[in-house]
Short mmCIF file of C-alpha atoms in Angstrom, two decimals:
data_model
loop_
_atom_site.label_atom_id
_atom_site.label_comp_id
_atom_site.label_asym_id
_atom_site.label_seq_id
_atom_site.Cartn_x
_atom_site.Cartn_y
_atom_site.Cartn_z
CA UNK A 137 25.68 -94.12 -15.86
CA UNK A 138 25.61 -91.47 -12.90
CA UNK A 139 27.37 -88.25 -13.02
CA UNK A 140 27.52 -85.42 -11.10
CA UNK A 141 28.69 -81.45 -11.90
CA UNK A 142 28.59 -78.37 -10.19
CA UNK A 143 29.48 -74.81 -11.08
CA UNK A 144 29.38 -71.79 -10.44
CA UNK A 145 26.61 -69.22 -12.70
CA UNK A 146 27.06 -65.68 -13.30
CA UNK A 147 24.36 -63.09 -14.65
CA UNK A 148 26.01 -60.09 -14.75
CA UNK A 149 23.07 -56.92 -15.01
CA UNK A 150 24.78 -54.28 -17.76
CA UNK A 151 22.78 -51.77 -16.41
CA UNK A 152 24.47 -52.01 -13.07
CA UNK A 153 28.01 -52.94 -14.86
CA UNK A 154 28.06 -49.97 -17.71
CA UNK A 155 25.98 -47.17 -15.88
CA UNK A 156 22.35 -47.66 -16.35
CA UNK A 157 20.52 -47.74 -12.77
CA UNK A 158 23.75 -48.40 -10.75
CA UNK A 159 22.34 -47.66 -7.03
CA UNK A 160 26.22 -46.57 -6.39
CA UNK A 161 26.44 -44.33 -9.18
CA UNK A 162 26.16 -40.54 -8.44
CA UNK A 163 24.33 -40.12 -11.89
CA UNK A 164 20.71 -41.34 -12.32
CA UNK A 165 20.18 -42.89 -15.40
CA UNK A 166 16.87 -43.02 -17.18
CA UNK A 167 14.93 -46.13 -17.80
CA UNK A 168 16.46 -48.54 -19.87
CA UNK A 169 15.83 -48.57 -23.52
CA UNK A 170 16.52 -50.99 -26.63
CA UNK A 171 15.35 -49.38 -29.56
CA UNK A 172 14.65 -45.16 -29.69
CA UNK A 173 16.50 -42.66 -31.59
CA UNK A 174 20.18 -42.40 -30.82
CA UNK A 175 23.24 -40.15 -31.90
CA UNK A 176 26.26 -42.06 -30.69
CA UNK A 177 26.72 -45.30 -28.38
CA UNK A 178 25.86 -45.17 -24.78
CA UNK A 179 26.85 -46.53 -21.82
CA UNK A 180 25.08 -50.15 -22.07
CA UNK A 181 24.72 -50.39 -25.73
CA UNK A 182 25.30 -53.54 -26.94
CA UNK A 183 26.30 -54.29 -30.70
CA UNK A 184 25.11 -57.04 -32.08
CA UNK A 185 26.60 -57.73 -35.81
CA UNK A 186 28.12 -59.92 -38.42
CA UNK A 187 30.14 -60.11 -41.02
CA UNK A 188 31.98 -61.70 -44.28
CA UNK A 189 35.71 -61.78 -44.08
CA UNK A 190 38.79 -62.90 -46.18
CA UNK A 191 42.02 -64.52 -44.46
CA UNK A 192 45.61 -64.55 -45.46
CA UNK A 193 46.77 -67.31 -43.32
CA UNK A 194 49.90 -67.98 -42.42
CA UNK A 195 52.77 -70.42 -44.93
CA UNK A 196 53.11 -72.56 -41.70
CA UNK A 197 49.57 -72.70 -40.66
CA UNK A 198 47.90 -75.53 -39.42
CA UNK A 199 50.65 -78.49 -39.86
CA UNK A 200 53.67 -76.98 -41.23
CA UNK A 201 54.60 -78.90 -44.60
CA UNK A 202 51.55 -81.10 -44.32
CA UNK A 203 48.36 -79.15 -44.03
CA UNK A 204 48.00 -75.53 -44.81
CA UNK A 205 44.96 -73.59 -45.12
CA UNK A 206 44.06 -71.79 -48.54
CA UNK A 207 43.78 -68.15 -48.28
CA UNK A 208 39.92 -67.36 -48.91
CA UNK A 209 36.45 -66.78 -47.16
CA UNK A 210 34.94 -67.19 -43.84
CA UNK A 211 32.01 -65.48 -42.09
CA UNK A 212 31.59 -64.69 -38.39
CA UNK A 213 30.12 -62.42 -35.94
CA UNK A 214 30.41 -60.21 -32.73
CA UNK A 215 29.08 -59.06 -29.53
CA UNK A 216 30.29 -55.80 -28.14
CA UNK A 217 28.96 -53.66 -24.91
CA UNK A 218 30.16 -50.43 -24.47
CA UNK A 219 31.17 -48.86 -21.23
CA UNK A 220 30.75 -45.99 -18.58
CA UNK A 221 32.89 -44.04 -21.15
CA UNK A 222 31.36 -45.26 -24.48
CA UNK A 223 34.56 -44.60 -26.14
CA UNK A 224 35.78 -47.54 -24.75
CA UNK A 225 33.81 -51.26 -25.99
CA UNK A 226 34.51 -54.85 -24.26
CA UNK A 227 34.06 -56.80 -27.62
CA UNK A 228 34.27 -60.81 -28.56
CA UNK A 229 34.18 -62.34 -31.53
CA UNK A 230 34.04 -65.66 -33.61
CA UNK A 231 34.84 -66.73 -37.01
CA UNK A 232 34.69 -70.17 -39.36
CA UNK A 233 36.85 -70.00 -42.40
CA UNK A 234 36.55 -73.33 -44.13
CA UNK A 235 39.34 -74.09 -46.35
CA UNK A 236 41.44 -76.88 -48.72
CA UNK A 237 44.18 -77.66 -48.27
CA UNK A 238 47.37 -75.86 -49.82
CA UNK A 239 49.78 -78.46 -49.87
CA UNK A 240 48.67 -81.77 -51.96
CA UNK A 241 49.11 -84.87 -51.28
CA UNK A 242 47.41 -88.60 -51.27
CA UNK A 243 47.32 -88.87 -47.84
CA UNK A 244 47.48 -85.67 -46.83
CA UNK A 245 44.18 -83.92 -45.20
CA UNK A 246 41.91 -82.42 -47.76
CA UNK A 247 40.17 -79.41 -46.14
CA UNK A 248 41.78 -77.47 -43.07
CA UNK A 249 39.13 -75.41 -41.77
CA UNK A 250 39.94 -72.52 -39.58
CA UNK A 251 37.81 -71.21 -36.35
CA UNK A 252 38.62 -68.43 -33.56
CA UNK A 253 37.54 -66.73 -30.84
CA UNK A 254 39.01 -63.19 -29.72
CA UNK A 255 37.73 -60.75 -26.54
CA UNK A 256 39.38 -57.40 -27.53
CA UNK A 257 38.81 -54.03 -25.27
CA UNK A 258 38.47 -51.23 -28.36
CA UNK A 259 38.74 -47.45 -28.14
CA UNK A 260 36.02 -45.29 -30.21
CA UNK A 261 37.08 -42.46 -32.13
CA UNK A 262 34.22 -40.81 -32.48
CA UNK A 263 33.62 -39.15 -36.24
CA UNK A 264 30.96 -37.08 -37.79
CA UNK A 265 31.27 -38.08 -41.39
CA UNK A 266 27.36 -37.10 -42.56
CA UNK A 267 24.20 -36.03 -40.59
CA UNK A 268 24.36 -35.36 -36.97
CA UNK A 269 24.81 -39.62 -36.28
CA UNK A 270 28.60 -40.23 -35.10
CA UNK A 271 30.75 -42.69 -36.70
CA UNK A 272 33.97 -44.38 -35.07
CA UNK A 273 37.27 -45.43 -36.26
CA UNK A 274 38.28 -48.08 -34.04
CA UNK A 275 41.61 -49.53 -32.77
CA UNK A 276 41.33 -52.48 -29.91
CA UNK A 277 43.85 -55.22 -29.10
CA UNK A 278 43.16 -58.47 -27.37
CA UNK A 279 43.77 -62.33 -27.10
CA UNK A 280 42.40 -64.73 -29.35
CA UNK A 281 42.39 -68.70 -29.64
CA UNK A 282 42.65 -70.19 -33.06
CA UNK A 283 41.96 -73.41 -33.91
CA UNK A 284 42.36 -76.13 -37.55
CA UNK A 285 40.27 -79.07 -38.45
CA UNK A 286 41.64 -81.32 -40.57
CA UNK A 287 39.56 -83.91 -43.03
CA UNK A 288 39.89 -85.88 -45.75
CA UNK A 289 43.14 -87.72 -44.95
CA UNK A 290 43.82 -91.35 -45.42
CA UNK A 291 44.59 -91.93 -41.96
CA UNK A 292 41.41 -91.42 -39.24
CA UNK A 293 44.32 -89.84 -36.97
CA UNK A 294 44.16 -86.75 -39.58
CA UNK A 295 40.65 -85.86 -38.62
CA UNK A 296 42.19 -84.31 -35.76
CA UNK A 297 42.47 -80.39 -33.89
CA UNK A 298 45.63 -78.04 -33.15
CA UNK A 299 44.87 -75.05 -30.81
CA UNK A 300 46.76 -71.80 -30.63
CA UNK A 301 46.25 -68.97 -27.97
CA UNK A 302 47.89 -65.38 -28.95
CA UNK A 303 47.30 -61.81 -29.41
CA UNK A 304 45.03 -59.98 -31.53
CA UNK A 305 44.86 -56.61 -32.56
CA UNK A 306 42.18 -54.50 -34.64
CA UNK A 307 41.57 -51.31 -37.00
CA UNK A 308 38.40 -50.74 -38.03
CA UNK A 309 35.69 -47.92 -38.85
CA UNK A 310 31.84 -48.29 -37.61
CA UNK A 311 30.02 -45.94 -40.25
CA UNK A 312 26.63 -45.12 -38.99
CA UNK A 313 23.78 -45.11 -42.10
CA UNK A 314 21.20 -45.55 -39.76
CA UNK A 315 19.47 -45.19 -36.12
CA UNK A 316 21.32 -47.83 -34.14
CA UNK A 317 22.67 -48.94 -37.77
CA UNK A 318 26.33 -49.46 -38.76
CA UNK A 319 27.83 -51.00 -41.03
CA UNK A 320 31.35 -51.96 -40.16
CA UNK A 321 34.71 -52.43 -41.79
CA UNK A 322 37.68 -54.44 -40.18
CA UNK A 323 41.36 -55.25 -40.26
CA UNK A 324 42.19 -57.59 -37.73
CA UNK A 325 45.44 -59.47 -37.22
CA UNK A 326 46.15 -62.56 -34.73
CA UNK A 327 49.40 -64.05 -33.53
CA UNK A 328 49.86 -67.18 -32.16
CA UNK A 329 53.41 -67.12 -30.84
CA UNK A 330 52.92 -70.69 -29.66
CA UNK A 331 52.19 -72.41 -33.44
CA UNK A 332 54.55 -75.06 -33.19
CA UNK A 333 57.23 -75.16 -34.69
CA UNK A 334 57.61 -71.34 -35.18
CA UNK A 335 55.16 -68.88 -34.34
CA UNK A 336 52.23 -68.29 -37.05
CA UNK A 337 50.61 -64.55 -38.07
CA UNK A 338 46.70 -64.55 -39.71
CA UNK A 339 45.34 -61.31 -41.35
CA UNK A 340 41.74 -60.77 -41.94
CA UNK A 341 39.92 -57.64 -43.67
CA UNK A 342 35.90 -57.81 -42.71
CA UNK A 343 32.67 -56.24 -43.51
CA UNK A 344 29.38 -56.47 -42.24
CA UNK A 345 26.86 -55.05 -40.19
CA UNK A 346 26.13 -53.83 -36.62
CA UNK A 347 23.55 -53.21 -34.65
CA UNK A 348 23.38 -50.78 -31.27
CA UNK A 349 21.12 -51.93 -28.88
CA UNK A 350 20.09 -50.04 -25.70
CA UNK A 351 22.18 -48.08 -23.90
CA UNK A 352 21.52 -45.67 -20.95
CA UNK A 353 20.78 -42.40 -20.65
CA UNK A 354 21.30 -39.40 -17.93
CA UNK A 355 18.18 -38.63 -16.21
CA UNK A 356 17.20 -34.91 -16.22
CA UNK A 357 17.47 -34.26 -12.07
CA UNK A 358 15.28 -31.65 -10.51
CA UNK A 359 16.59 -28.50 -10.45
CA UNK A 360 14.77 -27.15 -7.59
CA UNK A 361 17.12 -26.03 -4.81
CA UNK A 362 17.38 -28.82 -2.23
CA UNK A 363 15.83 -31.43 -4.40
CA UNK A 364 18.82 -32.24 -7.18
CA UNK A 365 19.75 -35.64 -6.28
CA UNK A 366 15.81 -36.45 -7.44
CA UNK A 367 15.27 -37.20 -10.99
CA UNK A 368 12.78 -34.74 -12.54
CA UNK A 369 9.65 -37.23 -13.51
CA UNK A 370 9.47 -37.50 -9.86
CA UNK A 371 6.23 -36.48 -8.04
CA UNK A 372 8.70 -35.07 -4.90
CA UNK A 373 9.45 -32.72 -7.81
CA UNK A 374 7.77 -29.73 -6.91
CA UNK A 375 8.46 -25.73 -6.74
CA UNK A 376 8.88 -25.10 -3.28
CA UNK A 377 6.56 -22.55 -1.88
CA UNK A 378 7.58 -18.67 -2.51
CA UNK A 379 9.23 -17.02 0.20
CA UNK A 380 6.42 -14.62 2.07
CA UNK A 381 6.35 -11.15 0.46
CA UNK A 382 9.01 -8.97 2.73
CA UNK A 383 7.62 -6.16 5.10
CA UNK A 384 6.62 -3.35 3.72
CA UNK A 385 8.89 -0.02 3.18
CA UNK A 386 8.13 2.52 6.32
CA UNK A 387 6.61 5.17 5.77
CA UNK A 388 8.98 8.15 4.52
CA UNK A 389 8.40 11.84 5.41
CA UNK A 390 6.67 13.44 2.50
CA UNK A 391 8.73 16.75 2.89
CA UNK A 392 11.93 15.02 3.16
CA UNK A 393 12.48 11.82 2.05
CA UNK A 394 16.02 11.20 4.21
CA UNK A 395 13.81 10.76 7.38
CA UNK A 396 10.52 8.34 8.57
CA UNK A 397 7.21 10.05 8.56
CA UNK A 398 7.21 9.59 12.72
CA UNK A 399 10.25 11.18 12.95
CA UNK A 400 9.21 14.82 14.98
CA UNK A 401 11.46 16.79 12.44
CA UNK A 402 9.16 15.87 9.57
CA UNK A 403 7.02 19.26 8.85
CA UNK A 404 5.87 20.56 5.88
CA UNK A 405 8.41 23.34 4.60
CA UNK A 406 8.62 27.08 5.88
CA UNK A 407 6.83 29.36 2.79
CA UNK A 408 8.61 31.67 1.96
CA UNK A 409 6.59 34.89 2.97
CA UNK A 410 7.27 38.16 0.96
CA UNK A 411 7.52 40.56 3.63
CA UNK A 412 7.37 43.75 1.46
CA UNK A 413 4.95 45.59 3.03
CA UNK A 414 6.09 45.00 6.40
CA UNK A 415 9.72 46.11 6.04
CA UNK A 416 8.81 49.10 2.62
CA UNK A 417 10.62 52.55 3.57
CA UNK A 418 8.37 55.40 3.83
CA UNK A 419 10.33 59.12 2.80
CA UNK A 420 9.79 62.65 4.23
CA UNK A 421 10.00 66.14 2.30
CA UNK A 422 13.48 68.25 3.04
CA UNK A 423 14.24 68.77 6.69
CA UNK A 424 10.75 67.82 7.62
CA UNK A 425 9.46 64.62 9.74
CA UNK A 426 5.75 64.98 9.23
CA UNK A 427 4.58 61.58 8.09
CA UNK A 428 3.26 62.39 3.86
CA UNK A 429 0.34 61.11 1.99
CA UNK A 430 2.25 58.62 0.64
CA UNK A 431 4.16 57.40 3.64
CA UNK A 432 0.81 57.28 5.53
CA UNK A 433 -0.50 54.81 2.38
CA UNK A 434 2.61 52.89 3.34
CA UNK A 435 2.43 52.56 7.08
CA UNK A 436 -1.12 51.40 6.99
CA UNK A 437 -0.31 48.34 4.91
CA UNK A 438 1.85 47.57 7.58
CA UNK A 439 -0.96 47.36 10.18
CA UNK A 440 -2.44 44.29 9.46
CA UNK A 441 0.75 42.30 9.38
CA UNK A 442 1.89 43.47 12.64
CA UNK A 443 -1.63 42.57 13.93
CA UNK A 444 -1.28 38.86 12.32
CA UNK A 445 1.77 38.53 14.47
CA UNK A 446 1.68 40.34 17.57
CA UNK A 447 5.37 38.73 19.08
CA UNK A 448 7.19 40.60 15.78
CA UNK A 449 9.59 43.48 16.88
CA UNK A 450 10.39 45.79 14.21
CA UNK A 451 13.46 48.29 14.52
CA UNK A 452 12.91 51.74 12.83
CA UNK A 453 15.79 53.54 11.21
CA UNK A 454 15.42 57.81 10.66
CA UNK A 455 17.93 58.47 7.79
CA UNK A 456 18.61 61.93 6.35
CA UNK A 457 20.48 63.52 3.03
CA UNK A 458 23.85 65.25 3.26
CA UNK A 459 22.61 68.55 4.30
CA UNK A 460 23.18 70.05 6.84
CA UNK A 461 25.47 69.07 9.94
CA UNK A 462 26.21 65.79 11.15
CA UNK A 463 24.81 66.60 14.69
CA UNK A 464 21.40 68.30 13.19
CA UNK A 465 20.97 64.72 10.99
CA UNK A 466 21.25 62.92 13.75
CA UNK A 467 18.41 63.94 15.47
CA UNK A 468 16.08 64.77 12.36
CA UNK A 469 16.38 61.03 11.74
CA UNK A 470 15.62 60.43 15.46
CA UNK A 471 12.68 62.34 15.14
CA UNK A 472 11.63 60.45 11.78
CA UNK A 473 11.37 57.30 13.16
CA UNK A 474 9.89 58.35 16.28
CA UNK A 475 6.65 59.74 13.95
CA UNK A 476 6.64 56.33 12.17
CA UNK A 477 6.35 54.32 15.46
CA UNK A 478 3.62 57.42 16.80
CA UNK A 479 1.56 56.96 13.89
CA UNK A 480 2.00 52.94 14.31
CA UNK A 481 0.69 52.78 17.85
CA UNK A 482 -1.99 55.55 16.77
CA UNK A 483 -3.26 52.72 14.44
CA UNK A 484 -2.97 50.09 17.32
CA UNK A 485 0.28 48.68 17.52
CA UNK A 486 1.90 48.33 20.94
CA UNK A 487 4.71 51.04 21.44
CA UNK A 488 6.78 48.43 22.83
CA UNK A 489 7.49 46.47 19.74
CA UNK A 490 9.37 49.28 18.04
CA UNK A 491 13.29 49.79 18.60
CA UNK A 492 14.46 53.40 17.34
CA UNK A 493 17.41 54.47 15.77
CA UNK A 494 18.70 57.35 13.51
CA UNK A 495 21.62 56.95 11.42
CA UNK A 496 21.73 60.31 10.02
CA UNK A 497 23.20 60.99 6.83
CA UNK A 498 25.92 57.63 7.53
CA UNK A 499 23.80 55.24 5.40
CA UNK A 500 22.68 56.99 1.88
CA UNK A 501 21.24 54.56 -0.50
CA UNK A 502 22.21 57.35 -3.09
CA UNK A 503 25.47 59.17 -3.57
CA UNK A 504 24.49 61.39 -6.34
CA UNK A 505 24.05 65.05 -5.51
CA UNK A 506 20.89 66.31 -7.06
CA UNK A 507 17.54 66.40 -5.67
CA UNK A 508 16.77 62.99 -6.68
CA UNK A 509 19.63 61.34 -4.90
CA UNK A 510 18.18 63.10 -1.94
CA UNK A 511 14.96 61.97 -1.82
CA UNK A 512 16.13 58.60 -1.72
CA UNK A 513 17.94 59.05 1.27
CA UNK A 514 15.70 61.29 3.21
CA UNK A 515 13.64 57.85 4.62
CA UNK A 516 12.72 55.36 7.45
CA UNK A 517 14.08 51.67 7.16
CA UNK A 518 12.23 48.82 8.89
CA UNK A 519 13.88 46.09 9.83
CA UNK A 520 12.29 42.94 11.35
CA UNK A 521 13.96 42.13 14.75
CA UNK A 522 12.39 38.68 15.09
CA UNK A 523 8.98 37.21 14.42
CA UNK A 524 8.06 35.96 17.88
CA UNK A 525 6.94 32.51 16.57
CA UNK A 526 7.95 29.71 14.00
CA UNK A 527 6.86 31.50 11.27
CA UNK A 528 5.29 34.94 10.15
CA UNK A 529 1.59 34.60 9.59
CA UNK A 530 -0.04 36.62 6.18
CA UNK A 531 -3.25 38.89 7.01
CA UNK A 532 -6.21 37.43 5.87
CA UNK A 533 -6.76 39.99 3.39
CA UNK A 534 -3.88 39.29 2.07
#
């Protein structure tokens, strides 16, 4: 005998179907695992189980009237993969379920023994019953093709096959006990709507176990900026180099921290000079103008200031008490301050840096009329005109 086929294979990679490695994928996925510790399903896993199940078949299943499975045991299994979103599971599964016959009879078939297969696409719940493992309740809906063997009859033509294709649907809960450990409970129900002569309903309660196998996992991505789209094991993961330290601060004026050191305005602060000595009245007896011990003491502290700073001007001002007339005060002060400025330039001072002036009796410092009072007022003022520089320079002896 010669024969020929051909066909057409497929080998479908999960990792590139369900996530894991996909080059097309935004997300990088880490390398693919089978066993290691694991919460909840992940994109990839596969589940791997099987389980014990009893069926209430149908009155007209199999041959109505003639050959009717018993409602009783069967055992199958199931292979599941979960997807991008591992909420959702692609799952098929198979089941044998081998049974007498309900309806006796000589010639009749003695054992009808049920098989199906069903692809279903389920929906996770997920659950945290106990620990930190997640559990699902699970509803999924599909198609499934059930098929009866019949044996025993008296006639070879009753060792034969029907076939029905239908719908399936499915409620179940996947408790997790262990890592990648589940054992799983199942209500299932199939309907064949073209079981001829009418259309025939199966339910089936399961229980078994499942296993999770695999599944992949996000890769931690560099976080360094310009680098996320690596994963973070990679050796291109690397701190980029620190920015250079910025320039330093310029320099800021020490006396006023609004302006730069260069700038021309930044000079040290103007002390504040007590000019006491240089501007201290001096006072005369009653109508006199001849300069007193104590006046004279007063003057020549003055002496060495005016010395230090030869551009100051100073303006001398003869006052006098109430006494006497207006006209007569007038000049006594006049002559007052011209014997302070005679005694000054006796000591050395230019004559030219002295303004006179008498005010008379116009400016009393005292208003009181007693002898007292009158001394107060019976004086020279000095008044400092201007320095002649940037500042007023203390005597060394100071």
């Amino acid at each position: 005998d010669f024969g020929a086929q051909a066909g057409l294979q497929l080998s479908p990679d999960l990792r590139n179907l369900f996530g894991g490695g996909a080059t097309t994928n935004p997300v990088m996925w880490a390398p693919y695992v089978w066993w290691d510790e694991m919460a909840a399903p992940l994109p990839g896993t596969v589940e791997l189980g099987g389980f014990a199940q009893w069926t209430w078949f149908d009155k007209n299943a199999g041959i109505e009237g003639a050959a009717n499975p018993k409602d009783g045991l069967g055992y199958g299994g199931r292979l599941g993969v979960f997807l991008s979103d591992p909420r959702w599971e692609i799952e098929g599964d198979g089941y044998y379920s081998p049974q007498n016959n309900d309806i006796p009879g000589a010639t009749r078939p003695t054992d009808v023994n049920a098989h199906a297969f069903a692809a279903r696409l389920n929906y996770n719940f997920p659950l945290r019953l106990f620990g930190s493992r997640e559990s699902q309740f699970i509803i999924g809906a599909g198609g499934t093709r059930t098929s009866y063997k019949f044996k025993g009859g008296t006639n070879p033509r009753d060792d034969t096959y029907t076939y029905n294709f239908g719908a399936s649907g499915l409620a179940g809960l996947r408790f997790t006990v262990a890592n990648r450990t589940a054992l799983r409970f199942d209500g299932v129900l199939d309907y064949m709507p073209n079981h001829k002569p009418s259309a025939n309903m199966n339910i089936h309660v399961r229980g078994g176990l499942s296993f999770l196998l695999g599944g992949a996992r996000p890769e931690a991505m560099c976080t360094y900026p310009g680098l996320e789209s690596i994963p973070a094991s990679s050796p291109n993961c690397v701190a980029p180099p620190p920015p250079p330290p910025p320039p330093p601060p310029p320099a800021m004026c020490q006396y006023n921290p609004n302006i730069l050191a260069t700038d021309p305005l930044c000079q040290p602060p103007v002390t504040a000079v007590d000019t006491t000595k240089i501007t201290a009245p001096i006072y005369f007896d009653f109508d006199k103008s001849t300069i007193r011990p104590d006046a004279a003491a007063t003057l020549d502290a003055k002496v060495p200031w005016l010395q230090a700073n030869p551009g100051m001007r100073i303006r001398i001002e003869g006052n006098a008490d109430e006494r006497g007339s207006d006209e007569y005060n007038l000049a006594l002060g006049q002559r007052r301050a011209a014997s302070a400025k005679r005694y000054l330039v006796d000591h050395g001072i230019a004559a030219d840096r002295f303004d006179l002036v008498s005010y008379g009796e116009e400016r009393p410092v005292c208003t009181e009329h007693n002898e007292a009072c009158w001394q107060q007022n019976r004086r020279d003022d000095f008044r400092i005109v201007t320095i002649g520089s940037d500042r007023i320079v203390v005597p060394p002896m100071e």
